[in-house]
Structure formats: structure tokens, C-alpha cells
Coordinates of C-alpha atoms in Angstrom, one line a residue:
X1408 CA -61.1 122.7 37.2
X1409 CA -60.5 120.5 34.4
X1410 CA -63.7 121.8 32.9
X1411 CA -62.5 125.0 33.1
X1412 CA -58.6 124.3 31.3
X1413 CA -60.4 122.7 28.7
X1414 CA -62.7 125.7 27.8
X1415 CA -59.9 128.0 28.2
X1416 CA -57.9 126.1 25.9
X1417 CA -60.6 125.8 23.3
X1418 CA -61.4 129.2 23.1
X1419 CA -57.7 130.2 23.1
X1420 CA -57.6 133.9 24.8
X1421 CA -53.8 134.2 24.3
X1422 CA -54.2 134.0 20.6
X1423 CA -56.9 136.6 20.2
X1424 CA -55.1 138.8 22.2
X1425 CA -52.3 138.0 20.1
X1426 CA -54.2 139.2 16.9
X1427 CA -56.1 142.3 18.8
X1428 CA -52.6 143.0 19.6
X1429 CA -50.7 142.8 16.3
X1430 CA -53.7 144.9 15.1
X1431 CA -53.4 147.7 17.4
X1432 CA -49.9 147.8 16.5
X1433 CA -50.5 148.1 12.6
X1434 CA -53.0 150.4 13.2
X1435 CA -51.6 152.4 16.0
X1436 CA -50.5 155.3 13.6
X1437 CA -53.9 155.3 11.6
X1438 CA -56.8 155.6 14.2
X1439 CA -57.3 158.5 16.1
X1440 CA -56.1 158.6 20.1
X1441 CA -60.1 157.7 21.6
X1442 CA -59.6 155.0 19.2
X1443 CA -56.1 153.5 20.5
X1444 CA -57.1 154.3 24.2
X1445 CA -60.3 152.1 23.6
X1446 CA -58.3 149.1 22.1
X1447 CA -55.9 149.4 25.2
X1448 CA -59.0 149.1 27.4
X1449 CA -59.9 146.5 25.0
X1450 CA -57.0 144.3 26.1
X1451 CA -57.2 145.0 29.5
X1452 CA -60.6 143.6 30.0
X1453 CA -59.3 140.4 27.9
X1454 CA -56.5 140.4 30.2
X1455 CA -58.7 141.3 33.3
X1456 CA -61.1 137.9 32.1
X1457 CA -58.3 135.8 31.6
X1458 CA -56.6 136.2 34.6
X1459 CA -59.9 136.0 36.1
X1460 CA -60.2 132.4 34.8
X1461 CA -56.6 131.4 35.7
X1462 CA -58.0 132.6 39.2
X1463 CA -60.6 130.4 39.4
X1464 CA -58.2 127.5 38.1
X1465 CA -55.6 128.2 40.7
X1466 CA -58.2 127.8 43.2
X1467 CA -59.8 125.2 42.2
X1468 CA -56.5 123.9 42.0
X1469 CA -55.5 124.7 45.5
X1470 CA -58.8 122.7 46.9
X1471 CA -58.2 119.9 45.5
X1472 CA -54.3 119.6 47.0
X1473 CA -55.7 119.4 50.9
X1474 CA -54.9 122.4 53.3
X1475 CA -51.5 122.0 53.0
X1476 CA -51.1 120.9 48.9
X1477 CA -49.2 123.8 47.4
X1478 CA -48.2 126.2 50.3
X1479 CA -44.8 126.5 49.6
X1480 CA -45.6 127.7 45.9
X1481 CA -48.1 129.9 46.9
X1482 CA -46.0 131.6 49.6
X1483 CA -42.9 131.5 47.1
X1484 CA -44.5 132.9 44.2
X1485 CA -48.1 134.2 44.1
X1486 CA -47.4 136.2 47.6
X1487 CA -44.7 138.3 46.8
X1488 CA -45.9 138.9 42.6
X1489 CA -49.4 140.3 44.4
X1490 CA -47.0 142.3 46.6
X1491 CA -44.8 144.1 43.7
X1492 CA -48.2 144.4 41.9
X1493 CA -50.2 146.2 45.0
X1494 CA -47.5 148.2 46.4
X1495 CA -47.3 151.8 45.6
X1496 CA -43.9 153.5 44.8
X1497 CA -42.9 156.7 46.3
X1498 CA -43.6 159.8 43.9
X1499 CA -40.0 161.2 42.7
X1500 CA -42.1 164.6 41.6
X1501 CA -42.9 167.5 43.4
X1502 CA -46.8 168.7 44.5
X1503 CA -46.4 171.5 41.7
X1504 CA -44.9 169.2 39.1
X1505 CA -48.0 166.9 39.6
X1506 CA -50.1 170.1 39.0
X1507 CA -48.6 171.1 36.1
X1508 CA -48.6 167.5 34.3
X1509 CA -52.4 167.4 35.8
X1510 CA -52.9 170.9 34.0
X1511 CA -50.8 169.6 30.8
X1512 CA -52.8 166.7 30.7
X1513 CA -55.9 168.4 30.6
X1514 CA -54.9 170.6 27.8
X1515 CA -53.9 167.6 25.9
X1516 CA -57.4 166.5 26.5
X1517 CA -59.0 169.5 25.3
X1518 CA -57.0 169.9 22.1
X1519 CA -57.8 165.7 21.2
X1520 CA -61.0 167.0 22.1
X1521 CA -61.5 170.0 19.5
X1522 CA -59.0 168.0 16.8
X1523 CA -61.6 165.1 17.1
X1524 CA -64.5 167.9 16.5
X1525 CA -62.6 169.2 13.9
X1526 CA -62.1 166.2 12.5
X1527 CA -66.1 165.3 12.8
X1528 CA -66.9 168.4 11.2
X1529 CA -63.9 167.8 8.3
X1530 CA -66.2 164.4 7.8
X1531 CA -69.5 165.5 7.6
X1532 CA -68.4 168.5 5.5
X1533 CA -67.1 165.7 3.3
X1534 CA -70.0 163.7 3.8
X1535 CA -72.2 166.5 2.6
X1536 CA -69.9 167.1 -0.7
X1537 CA -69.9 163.3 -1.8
X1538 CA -73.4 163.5 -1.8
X1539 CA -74.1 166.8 -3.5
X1540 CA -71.2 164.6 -6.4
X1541 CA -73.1 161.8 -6.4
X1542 CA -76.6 163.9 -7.0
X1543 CA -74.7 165.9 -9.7
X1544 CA -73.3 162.2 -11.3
X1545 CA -76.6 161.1 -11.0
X1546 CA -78.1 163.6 -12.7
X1547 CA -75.2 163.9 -15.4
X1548 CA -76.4 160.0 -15.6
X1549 CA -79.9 160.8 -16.7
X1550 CA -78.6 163.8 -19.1
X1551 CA -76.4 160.6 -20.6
X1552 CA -79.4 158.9 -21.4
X1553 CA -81.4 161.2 -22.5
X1554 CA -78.7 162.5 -24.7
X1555 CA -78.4 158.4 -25.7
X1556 CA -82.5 158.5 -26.4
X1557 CA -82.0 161.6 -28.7
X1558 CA -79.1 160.4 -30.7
X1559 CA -80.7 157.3 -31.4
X1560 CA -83.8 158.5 -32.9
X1561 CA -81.5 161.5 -34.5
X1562 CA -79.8 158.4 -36.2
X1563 CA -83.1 156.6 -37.3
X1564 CA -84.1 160.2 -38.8
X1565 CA -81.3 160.3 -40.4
X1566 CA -81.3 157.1 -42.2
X1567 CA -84.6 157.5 -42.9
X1568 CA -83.8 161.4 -44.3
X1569 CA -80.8 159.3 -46.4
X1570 CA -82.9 156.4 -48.0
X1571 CA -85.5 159.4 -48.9
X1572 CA -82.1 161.4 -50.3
X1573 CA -81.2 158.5 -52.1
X1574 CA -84.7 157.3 -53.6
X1575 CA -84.6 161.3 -55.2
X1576 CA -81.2 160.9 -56.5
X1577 CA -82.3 158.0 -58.5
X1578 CA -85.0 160.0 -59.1
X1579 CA -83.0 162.9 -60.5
X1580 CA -80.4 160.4 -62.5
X1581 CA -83.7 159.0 -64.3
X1582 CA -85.0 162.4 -65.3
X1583 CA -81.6 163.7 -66.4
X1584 CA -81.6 160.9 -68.5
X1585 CA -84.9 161.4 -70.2
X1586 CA -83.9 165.1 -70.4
X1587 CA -80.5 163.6 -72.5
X1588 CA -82.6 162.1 -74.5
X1589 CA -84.9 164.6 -75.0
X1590 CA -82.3 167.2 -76.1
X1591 CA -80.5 164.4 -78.6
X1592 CA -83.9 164.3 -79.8
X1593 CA -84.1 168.0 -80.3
X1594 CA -80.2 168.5 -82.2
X1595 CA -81.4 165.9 -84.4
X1596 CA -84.4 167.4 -85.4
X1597 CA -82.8 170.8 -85.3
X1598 CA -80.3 169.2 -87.2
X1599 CA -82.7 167.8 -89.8
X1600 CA -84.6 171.1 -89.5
X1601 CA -81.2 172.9 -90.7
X1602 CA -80.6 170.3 -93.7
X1603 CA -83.8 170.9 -94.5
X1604 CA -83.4 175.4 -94.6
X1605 CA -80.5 174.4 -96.5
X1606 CA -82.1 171.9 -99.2
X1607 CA -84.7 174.5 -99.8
X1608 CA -82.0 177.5 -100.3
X1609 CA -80.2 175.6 -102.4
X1610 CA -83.3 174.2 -104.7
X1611 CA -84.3 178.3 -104.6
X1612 CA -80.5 179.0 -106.1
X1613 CA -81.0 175.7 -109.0
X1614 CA -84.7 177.4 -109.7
X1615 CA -83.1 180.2 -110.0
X1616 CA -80.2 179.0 -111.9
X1617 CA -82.3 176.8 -114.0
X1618 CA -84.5 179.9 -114.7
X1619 CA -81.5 182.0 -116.4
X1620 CA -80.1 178.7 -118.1
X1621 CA -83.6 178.8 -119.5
X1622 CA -83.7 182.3 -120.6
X1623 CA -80.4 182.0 -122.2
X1624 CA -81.4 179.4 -124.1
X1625 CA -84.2 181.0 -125.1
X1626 CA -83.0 183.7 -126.1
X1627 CA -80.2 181.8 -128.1
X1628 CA -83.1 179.5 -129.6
X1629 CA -84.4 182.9 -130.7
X1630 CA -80.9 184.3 -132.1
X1631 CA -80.8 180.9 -134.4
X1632 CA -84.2 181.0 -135.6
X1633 CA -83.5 184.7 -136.7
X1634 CA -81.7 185.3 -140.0
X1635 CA -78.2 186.6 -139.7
X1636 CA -74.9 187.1 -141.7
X1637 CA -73.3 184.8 -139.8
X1638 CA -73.4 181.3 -139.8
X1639 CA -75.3 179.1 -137.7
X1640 CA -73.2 177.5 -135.1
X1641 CA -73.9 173.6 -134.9
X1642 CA -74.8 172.4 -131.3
X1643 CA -71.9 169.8 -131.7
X1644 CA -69.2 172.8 -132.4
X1645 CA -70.2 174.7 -129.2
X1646 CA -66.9 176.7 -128.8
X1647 CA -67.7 178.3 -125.8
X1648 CA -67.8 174.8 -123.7
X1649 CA -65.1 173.2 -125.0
X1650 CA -62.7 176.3 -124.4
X1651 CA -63.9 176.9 -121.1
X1652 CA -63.7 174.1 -118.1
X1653 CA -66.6 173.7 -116.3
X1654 CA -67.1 173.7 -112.4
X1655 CA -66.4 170.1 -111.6
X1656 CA -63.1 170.3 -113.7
X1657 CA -62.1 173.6 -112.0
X1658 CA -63.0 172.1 -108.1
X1659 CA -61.9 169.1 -108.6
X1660 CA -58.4 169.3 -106.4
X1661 CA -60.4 171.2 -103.8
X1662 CA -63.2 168.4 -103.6
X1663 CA -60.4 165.7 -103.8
X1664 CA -58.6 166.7 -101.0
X1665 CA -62.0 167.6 -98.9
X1666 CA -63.4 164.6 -99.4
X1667 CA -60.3 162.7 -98.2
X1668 CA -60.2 164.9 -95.0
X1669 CA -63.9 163.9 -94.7
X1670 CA -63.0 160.5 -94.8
X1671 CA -60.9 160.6 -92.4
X1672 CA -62.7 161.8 -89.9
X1673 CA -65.2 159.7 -90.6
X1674 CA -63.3 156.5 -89.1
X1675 CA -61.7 159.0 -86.6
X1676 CA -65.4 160.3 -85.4
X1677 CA -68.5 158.8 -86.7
X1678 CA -67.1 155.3 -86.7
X1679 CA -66.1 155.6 -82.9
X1680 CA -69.9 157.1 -82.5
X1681 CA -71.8 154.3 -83.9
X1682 CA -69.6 152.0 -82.1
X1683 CA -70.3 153.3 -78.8
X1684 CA -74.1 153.4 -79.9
X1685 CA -73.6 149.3 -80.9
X1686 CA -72.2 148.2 -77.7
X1687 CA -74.8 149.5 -75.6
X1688 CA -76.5 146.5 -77.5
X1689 CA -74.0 144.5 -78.1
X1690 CA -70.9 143.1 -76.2
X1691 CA -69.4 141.0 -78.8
X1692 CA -66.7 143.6 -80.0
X1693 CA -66.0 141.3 -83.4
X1694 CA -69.2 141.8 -84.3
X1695 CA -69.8 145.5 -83.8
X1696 CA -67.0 145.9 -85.7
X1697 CA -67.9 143.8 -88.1
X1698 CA -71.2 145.8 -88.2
X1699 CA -70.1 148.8 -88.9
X1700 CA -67.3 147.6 -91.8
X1701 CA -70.8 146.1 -93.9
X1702 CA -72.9 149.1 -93.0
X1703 CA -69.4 151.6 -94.9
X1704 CA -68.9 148.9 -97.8
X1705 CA -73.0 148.7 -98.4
X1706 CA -73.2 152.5 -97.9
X1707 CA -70.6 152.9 -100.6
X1708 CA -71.9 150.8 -103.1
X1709 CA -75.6 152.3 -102.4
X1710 CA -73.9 155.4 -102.9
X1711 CA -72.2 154.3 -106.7
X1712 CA -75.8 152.9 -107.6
X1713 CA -77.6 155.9 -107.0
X1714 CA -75.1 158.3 -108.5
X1715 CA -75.1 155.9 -111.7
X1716 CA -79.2 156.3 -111.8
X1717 CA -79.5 159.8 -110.9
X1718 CA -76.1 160.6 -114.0
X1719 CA -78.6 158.6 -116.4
X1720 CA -81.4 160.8 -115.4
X1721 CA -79.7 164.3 -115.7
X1722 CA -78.3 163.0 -119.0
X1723 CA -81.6 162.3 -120.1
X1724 CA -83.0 166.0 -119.2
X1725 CA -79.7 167.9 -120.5
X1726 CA -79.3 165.7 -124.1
X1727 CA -81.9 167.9 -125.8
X1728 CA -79.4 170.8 -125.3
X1729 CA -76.0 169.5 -125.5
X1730 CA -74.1 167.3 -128.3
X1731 CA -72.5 164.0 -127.3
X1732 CA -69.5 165.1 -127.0
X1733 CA -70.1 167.9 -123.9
X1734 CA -72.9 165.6 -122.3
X1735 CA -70.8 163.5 -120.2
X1736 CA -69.3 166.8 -118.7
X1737 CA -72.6 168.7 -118.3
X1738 CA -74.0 165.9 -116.3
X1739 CA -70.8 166.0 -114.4
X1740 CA -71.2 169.6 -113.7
X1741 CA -74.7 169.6 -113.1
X1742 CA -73.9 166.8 -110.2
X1743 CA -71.4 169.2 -108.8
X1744 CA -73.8 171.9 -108.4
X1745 CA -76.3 170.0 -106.9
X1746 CA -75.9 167.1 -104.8
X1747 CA -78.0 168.2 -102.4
X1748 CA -80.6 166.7 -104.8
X1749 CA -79.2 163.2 -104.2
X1750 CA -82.1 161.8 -102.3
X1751 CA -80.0 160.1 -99.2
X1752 CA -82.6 158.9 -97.6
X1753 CA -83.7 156.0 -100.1
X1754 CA -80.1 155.2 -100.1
X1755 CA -80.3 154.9 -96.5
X1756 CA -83.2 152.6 -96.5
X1757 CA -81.8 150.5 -99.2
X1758 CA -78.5 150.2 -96.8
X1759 CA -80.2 149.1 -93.9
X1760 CA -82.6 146.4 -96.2
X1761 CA -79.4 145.1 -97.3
X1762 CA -77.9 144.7 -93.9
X1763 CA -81.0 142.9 -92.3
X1764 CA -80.5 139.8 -95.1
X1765 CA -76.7 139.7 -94.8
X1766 CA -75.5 136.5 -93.2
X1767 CA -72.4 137.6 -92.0
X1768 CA -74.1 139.6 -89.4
X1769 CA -75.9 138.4 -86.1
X1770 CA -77.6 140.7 -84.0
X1771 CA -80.4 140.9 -81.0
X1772 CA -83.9 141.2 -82.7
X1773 CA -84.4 144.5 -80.5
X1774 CA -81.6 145.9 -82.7
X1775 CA -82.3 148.5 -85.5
X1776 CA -79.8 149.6 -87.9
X1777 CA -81.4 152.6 -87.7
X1778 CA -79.1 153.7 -84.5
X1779 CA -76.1 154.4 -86.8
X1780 CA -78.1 155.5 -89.7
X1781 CA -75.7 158.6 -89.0
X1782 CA -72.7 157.4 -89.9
X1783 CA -74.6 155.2 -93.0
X1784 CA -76.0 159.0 -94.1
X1785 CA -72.3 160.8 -93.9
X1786 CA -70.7 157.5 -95.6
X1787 CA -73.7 158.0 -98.6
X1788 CA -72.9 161.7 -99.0
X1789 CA -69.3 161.0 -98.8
X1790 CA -69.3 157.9 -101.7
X1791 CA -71.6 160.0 -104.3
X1792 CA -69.3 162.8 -104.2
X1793 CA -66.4 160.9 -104.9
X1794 CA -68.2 159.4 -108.0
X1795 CA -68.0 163.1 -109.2
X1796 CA -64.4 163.1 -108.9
X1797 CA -62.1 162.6 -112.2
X1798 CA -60.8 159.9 -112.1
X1799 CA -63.7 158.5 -109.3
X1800 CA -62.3 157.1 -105.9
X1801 CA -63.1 153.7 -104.9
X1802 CA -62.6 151.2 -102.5
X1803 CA -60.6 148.3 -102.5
X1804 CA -61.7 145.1 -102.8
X1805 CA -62.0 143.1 -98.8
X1806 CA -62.4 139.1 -98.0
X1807 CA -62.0 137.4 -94.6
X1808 CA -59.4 135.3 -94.8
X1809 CA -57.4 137.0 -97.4
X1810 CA -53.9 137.8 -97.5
X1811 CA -52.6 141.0 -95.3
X1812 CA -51.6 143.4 -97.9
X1813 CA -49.2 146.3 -95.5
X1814 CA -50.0 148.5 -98.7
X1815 CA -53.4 148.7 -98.3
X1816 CA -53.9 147.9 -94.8
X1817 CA -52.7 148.5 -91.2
X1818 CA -53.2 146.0 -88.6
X1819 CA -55.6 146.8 -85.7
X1820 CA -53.9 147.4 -82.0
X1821 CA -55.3 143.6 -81.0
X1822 CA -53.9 142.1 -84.3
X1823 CA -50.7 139.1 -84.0
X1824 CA -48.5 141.1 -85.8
X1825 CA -46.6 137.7 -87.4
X1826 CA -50.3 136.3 -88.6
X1827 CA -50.1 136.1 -92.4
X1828 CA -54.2 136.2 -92.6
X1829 CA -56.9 139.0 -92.3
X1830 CA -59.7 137.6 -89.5
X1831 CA -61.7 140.0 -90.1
X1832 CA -61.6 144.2 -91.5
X1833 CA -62.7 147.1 -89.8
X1834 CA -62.2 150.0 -92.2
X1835 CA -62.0 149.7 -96.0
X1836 CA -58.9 151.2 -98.0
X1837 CA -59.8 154.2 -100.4
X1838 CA -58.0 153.8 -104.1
X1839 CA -57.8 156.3 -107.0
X1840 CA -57.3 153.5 -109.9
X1841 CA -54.9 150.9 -108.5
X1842 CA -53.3 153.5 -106.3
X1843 CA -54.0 153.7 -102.1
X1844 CA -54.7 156.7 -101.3
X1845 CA -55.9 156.1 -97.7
X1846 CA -55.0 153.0 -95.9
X1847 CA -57.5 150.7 -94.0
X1848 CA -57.6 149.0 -90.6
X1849 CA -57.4 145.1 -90.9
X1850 CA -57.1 142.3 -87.7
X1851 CA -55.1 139.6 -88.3
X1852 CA -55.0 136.8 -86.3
X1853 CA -53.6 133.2 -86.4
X1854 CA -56.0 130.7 -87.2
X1855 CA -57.9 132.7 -90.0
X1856 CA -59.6 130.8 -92.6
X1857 CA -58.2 131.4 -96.0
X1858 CA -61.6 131.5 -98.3
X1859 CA -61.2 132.5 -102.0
X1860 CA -63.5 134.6 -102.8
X1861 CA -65.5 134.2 -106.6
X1862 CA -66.7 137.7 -106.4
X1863 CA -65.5 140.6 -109.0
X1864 CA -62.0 142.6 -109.0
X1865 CA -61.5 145.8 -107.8
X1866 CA -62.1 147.0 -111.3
X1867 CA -64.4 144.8 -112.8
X1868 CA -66.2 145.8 -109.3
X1869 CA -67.3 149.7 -110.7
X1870 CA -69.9 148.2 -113.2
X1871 CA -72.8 146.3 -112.1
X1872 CA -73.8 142.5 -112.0
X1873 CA -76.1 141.3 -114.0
X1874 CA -78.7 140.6 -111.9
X1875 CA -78.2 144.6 -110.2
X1876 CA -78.4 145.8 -114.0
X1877 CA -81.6 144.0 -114.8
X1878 CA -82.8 145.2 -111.4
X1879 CA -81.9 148.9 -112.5
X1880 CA -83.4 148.8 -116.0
X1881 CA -86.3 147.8 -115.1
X1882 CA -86.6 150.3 -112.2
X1883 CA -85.9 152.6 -115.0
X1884 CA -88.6 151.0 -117.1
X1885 CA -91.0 151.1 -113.9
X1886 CA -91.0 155.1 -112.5
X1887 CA -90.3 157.2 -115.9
X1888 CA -91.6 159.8 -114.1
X1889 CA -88.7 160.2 -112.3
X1890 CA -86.8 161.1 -115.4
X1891 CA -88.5 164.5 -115.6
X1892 CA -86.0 167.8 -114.9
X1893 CA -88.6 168.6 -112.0
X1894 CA -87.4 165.8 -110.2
X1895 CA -83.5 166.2 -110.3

């Protein structure tokens, strides 16, 4: 017995039908009616089992007391609890009504019956859709994927596709460049190819000038040689030139005032060219600047040299017809009419020679002068048509370090306006005599060295040094040959 109360206690029956019961109870409302009838049956079978076990207890229970060891509580208590549980009560309904409830129940039966069919059928149906889903997801899976797979290698097309784009781009950029180039290179030979149509119209016009200048003379030559009535004129008198002004006298407002407009935009143009050309090779602004201020000042003076020479020269060709007195303004007019006979080019040369020994200039090696040979050819042209000028314009005389003059100068935008010193110029002043006539562009900056220069005034600076005049006579001593009218 105590065997038995020990293994009913451990396995504690009450409690799990404690927990089956609280079970049922939550799920009571959930589970279907076969469900909640089988968890009743459930209990009863627990129930049947432990009262079963408390059966065998109480009899074992019983033995051990003796025959007469718990009679009283057996008769008191156990007897008449099987009697209320065993007897049968009386039925309170009618045959019929036991039919009908029968009948009722049965119908009840049926219906939980086709509801639970129903129900079976709702499942499978369900059942059947969730896996026809999970066939379509599957499948909408592997389209995924495969979508995945194609966009990746789409994207490794496409970067591949993009470096290849990008490769011909640079491509494209290098050969628009060359073609840039090539097209500069073709305006400036058109461009040379025009000056050239117009040098050889205008030496056709002076042949053919020259060619009635000769016949006239000629035919004067032959007037004097013949007797007449009248008396001979001397070469000397020659009324007719000194009452009539000749072509440089008569355009000399128009040329002064194109020539200053040319110089103008000169510094507003060309200047701003070359220095765009310079600092593709050079980043030092100073010195670009710098630059460009020798290669106007050099091109100027090459300009006054040449003009001096080639005056000499036409003097020399036109002093068998004219006196003294009208030479001067012959050779004057002659200039006027043809400068395109100034030959540019040596001047050019001679500018750039000069530049590569100046000391005030530091450049890369790679560098040629040659890239603003532009701006050195319009300054040339420019200078030896102001020599033709009466009176001739000139510039003003320029030293690092000097004083800021506000009459001839204007300070640069990066200038300390309250610096008494030039650092450094960047565009010469024009003068007619000691007047300005167009100012220049100076920076001035604190911390400029004063220098005092030993070189020539402005005036003293229109006549050569000695050294230049040697250097002239005897080029002029050297190449006679370039003294002959064919060459002018």
C-alpha cells in the first residue's frame, strides 16, 4: 500500500488533470466538438485510473486493519456514496419527449457530422491553394535570380561599354585638339598667304607708280634738255612741291589718330593673347608680364632702327632727283606710300635675338619667343609708322624702381595704391615730345628697389649710342647693295 501512495504521489495525477483541465477550458471555444468530447473522455479515463488506484489503496488499506479495522467508515461513507452513484433517478420526461431529444440528438450528430466534412474539405481546399502559392513563390524565386544573374552581367557590360566610352572620349578630346591646331596652323598661313596677295598688289601699284614717276621725269629731263623761251627752272626752286603738301603731310591727323586706336588695342587684344600663350609655359605671372613689357620696348626700338636705315636708303635713291631742301619730305612721303616695304621680319628676328641675351628675363629652355612673335610683328608695324608721323611718337622712358609718375602711368589692379615705387611695368606710356598721349600700366608695390638708372633721357633716347651707330655704319658699309631703288 505504501508502495502504491508513494507512486501516486510522485507521479501526481491530480495535477495533470489539473493542467489537461485548464486546457480544455482555454481551448474549449477553439477546437471543434469531436475534439472537446475526446478531451472529456480524456479526463474520464484519468479519472477512471485514479480512482482505480485509490481502489486498490483503500483495499489494501482495509486488509491490513483485521476483519473488523475500518467498518464503521466503510459502512458510514463508502456504502451510501456507491449508493447515490449507482442508483438510477426516475425519468421526469415523457416516452415521446425521449424520442424527440433521441431524434434531435441525432440531427445534431449529423449536422457536426457534415460541418466537420465541410470543414475537412475547407482545409484541404486550403491545403491545395498554399501549395499552388508556394509553387508560384518558388518559381517567382528563381525568376528573382535569374533576373539577379542578368542584371549583374548587364552591369559588368555596362562598365565595360563605359570604360570603352570613355577611352574614345579621350580619344575624341586628343584629336579635336590636333584638329585646333591644325586649323591655327591653317589662319596663320592663310593669314600669311593674304599679307603676302597684299605685299605683291601693293609692289604692282609702286612699279607701277614708280613707272610714271619715271616717265615724268623723263619726259621733264627731255623738256630741259630742249631749248625754250622760258627759263630753265633750278631743281632747288621746284615750285610745284613746295606749294603743294605731299601725302604724309595731308594724312597725317588720319594716321595719328589710327595709329593711337591701334595701339590701344594692342594692350587691350594682342597683349592679353601672348599672355595666355606665356602662361601655358609659364606660371610666374611677374615674369610673363615682364616678358611681354621687353618684347613692346625692344620691338619699338627695332622698329626706330629700321625706319632710320631704310629713310637713309630712300634718301639715297630719291637725292639724284630732289634738292635738299624737299628731300627730307620726299623720303617722308615715299615711306607713307609704302611701308609694306619695311621688311618686318628681320625686325622680328632682331627682337627675339635681343630678348634671348637680356638678363632681366628667365625663362624654361623649351620656351621660344617665337609664340608671341604676333604681338612683336603688330608692335613693329605699329612703331615704324609712328616714326612717319610729324612730330614722331615715342615712348617714355621706364626703370624698375623708379618713381610712380600718375601722369604717365596707371597702377595695375594688384598694385598697393600708397607704394611710392614702380616694381615692375607692364605697358609703356606713348609721348608726342614731352606730352602723354596714352598712359601706361605700372605695379607698384612696397619694397621696390630704387635703382638710378645711367641710361639716356627720353630725348636724348631718339638718337643712337655709339656703339648702335658704329654697328649701323658699318652695316651700311657691309651690304651697299641694299641701297639700290630695287630693293626699297
Amino acid at each position: 500500500m505504501a508502495d502504491t501512495l508513494r507512486r501516486l504521489t510522485h507521479t501526481s495525477p491530480f495535477s495533470v488533470l489539473q493542467d489537461k483541465l485548464e486546457s480544455w477550458h482555454r481551448d474549449y471555444h477553439v477546437i471543434s466538438c469531436d475534439n472537446n468530447l475526446n478531451r472529456c473522455c480524456e479526463l474520464i479515463e484519468l479519472t477512471a485510473k485514479v480512482q482505480g488506484q485509490l481502489f486498490t489503496i483503500l483495499n489494501h488499506t482495509a486488509a491490513e486493519g483485521g476483519h473488523y479495522a475500518g467498518v464503521d467508515t466503510l459502512k458510514t461513507r463508502l456504502l451510501p456514496w456507491l449508493g447515490t452513484c449507482f442508483s438510477m433517478a426516475r425519468p421526469v420526461v415523457s416516452d415521446d419527449t425521449s424520442l424527440q431529444l433521441f431524434q434531435d440528438s441525432v440531427e445534431k450528430d449529423r449536422r457536426i457530422r457534415e460541418l466537420s466534412a465541410s470543414l475537412d474539405s475547407d482545409i484541404q481546399r486550403k491545403d491545395t491553394e498554399l501549395c499552388s502559392t508556394r509553387l508560384q513563390l518558388d518559381s517567382m524565386r528563381a525568376e528573382l535570380v535569374d533576373t539577379q544573374q542578368e542584371l549583374d552581367v548587364t552591369k559588368r557590360e555596362s562598365a565595360t561599354t563605359l570604360l570603352a566610352t570613355e577611352e574614345e572620349i579621350l580619344q575624341l578630346k586628343a584629336d579635336l585638339r590636333s584638329a585646333h591646331e591644325q586649323v591655327e596652323s591653317y589662319q596663320r598661313k592663310m593669314a600669311a598667304f593674304i599679307d603676302y596677295e597684299r605685299q605683291i598688289r601693293l609692289l604692282k601699284d609702286e612699279v607701277s607708280y614708280l613707272s610714271t614717276d619715271k616717265t615724268v621725269l623723263q619726259e621733264r629731263l627731255v623738256r630741259s634738255r630742249s631749248p625754250s623761251p622760258l627759263p630753265r627752272l633750278s631743281r632747288s626752286s621746284s615750285p610745284m612741291r613746295s606749294e603743294s603738301p605731299t601725302r604724309a603731310q595731308l594724312t597725317n591727323s588720319s594716321r595719328y589718330a589710327r595709329l593711337i586706336s591701334r595701339f590701344n588695342d594692342l594692350y587691350a587684344v594682342e597683349r592679353l593673347e601672348a599672355q595666355v600663350i606665356l602662361r601655358r609655359h609659364i606660371d610666374d605671372v611677374e615674369m610673363v608680364q615682364k616678358i611681354i613689357f621687353i618684347a613692346v620696348v625692344e620691338s619699338f626700338k627695332t622698329a626706330k632702327l629700321a625706319y632710320r636705315q631704310f629713310k637713309l636708303r630712300v634718301r639715297k635713291t630719291l637725292s639724284p632727283h630732289f634738292g635738299l631742301e624737299y628731300l627730307e619730305d620726299a623720303a617722308v612721303d615715299y615711306i607713307v606710300r609704302n611701308l609694306d616695304l619695311y621688311d618686318i621680319q628681320a625686325s622680328i628676328n632682331d627682337v627675339i635675338n635681343a630678348m634671348n641675351v637680356n638678363p632681366r628675363i628667365s625663362f624654361p629652355p623649351e620656351v621660344d619667343f617665337f609664340l608671341i612673335s604676333t604681338l612683336i610683328r603688330e608692335m613693329c608695324r605699329v612703331a615704324f609708322a609712328m616714326q612717319t608721323l610729324e612730330p614722331p611718337l615715342d615712348f617714355s622712358f621706364a626703370s624698375d624702381g623708379e618713381l610712380y609718375n600718375d601722369r604717365k602711368y596707371r597702377r595695375s589692379y594688384d598694385s598697393e595704391l600708397t607704394a611710392p615705387l614702380v616694381m615692375y611695368h607692364v605697358w609703356p606710356s606713348l609721348l608726342e615730345g614731352d606730352a602723354v598721349v596714352v598712359k601706361g600700366e605700372a605695379v607698384t608695390r612696397r619694397g621696390a628697389v630704387w635703382s638710378r638708372s645711367r641710361s639716356t633721357s627720353p630725348v636724348r633716347s631718339r638718337s643712337l649710342s655709339p656703339t648702335r651707330s658704329l654697328a649701323f655704319l658699318k652695316k651700311r658699309s657691309l651690304s651697299p647693295g641694299r641701297l639700290r631703288a630695287s630693293h626699297l
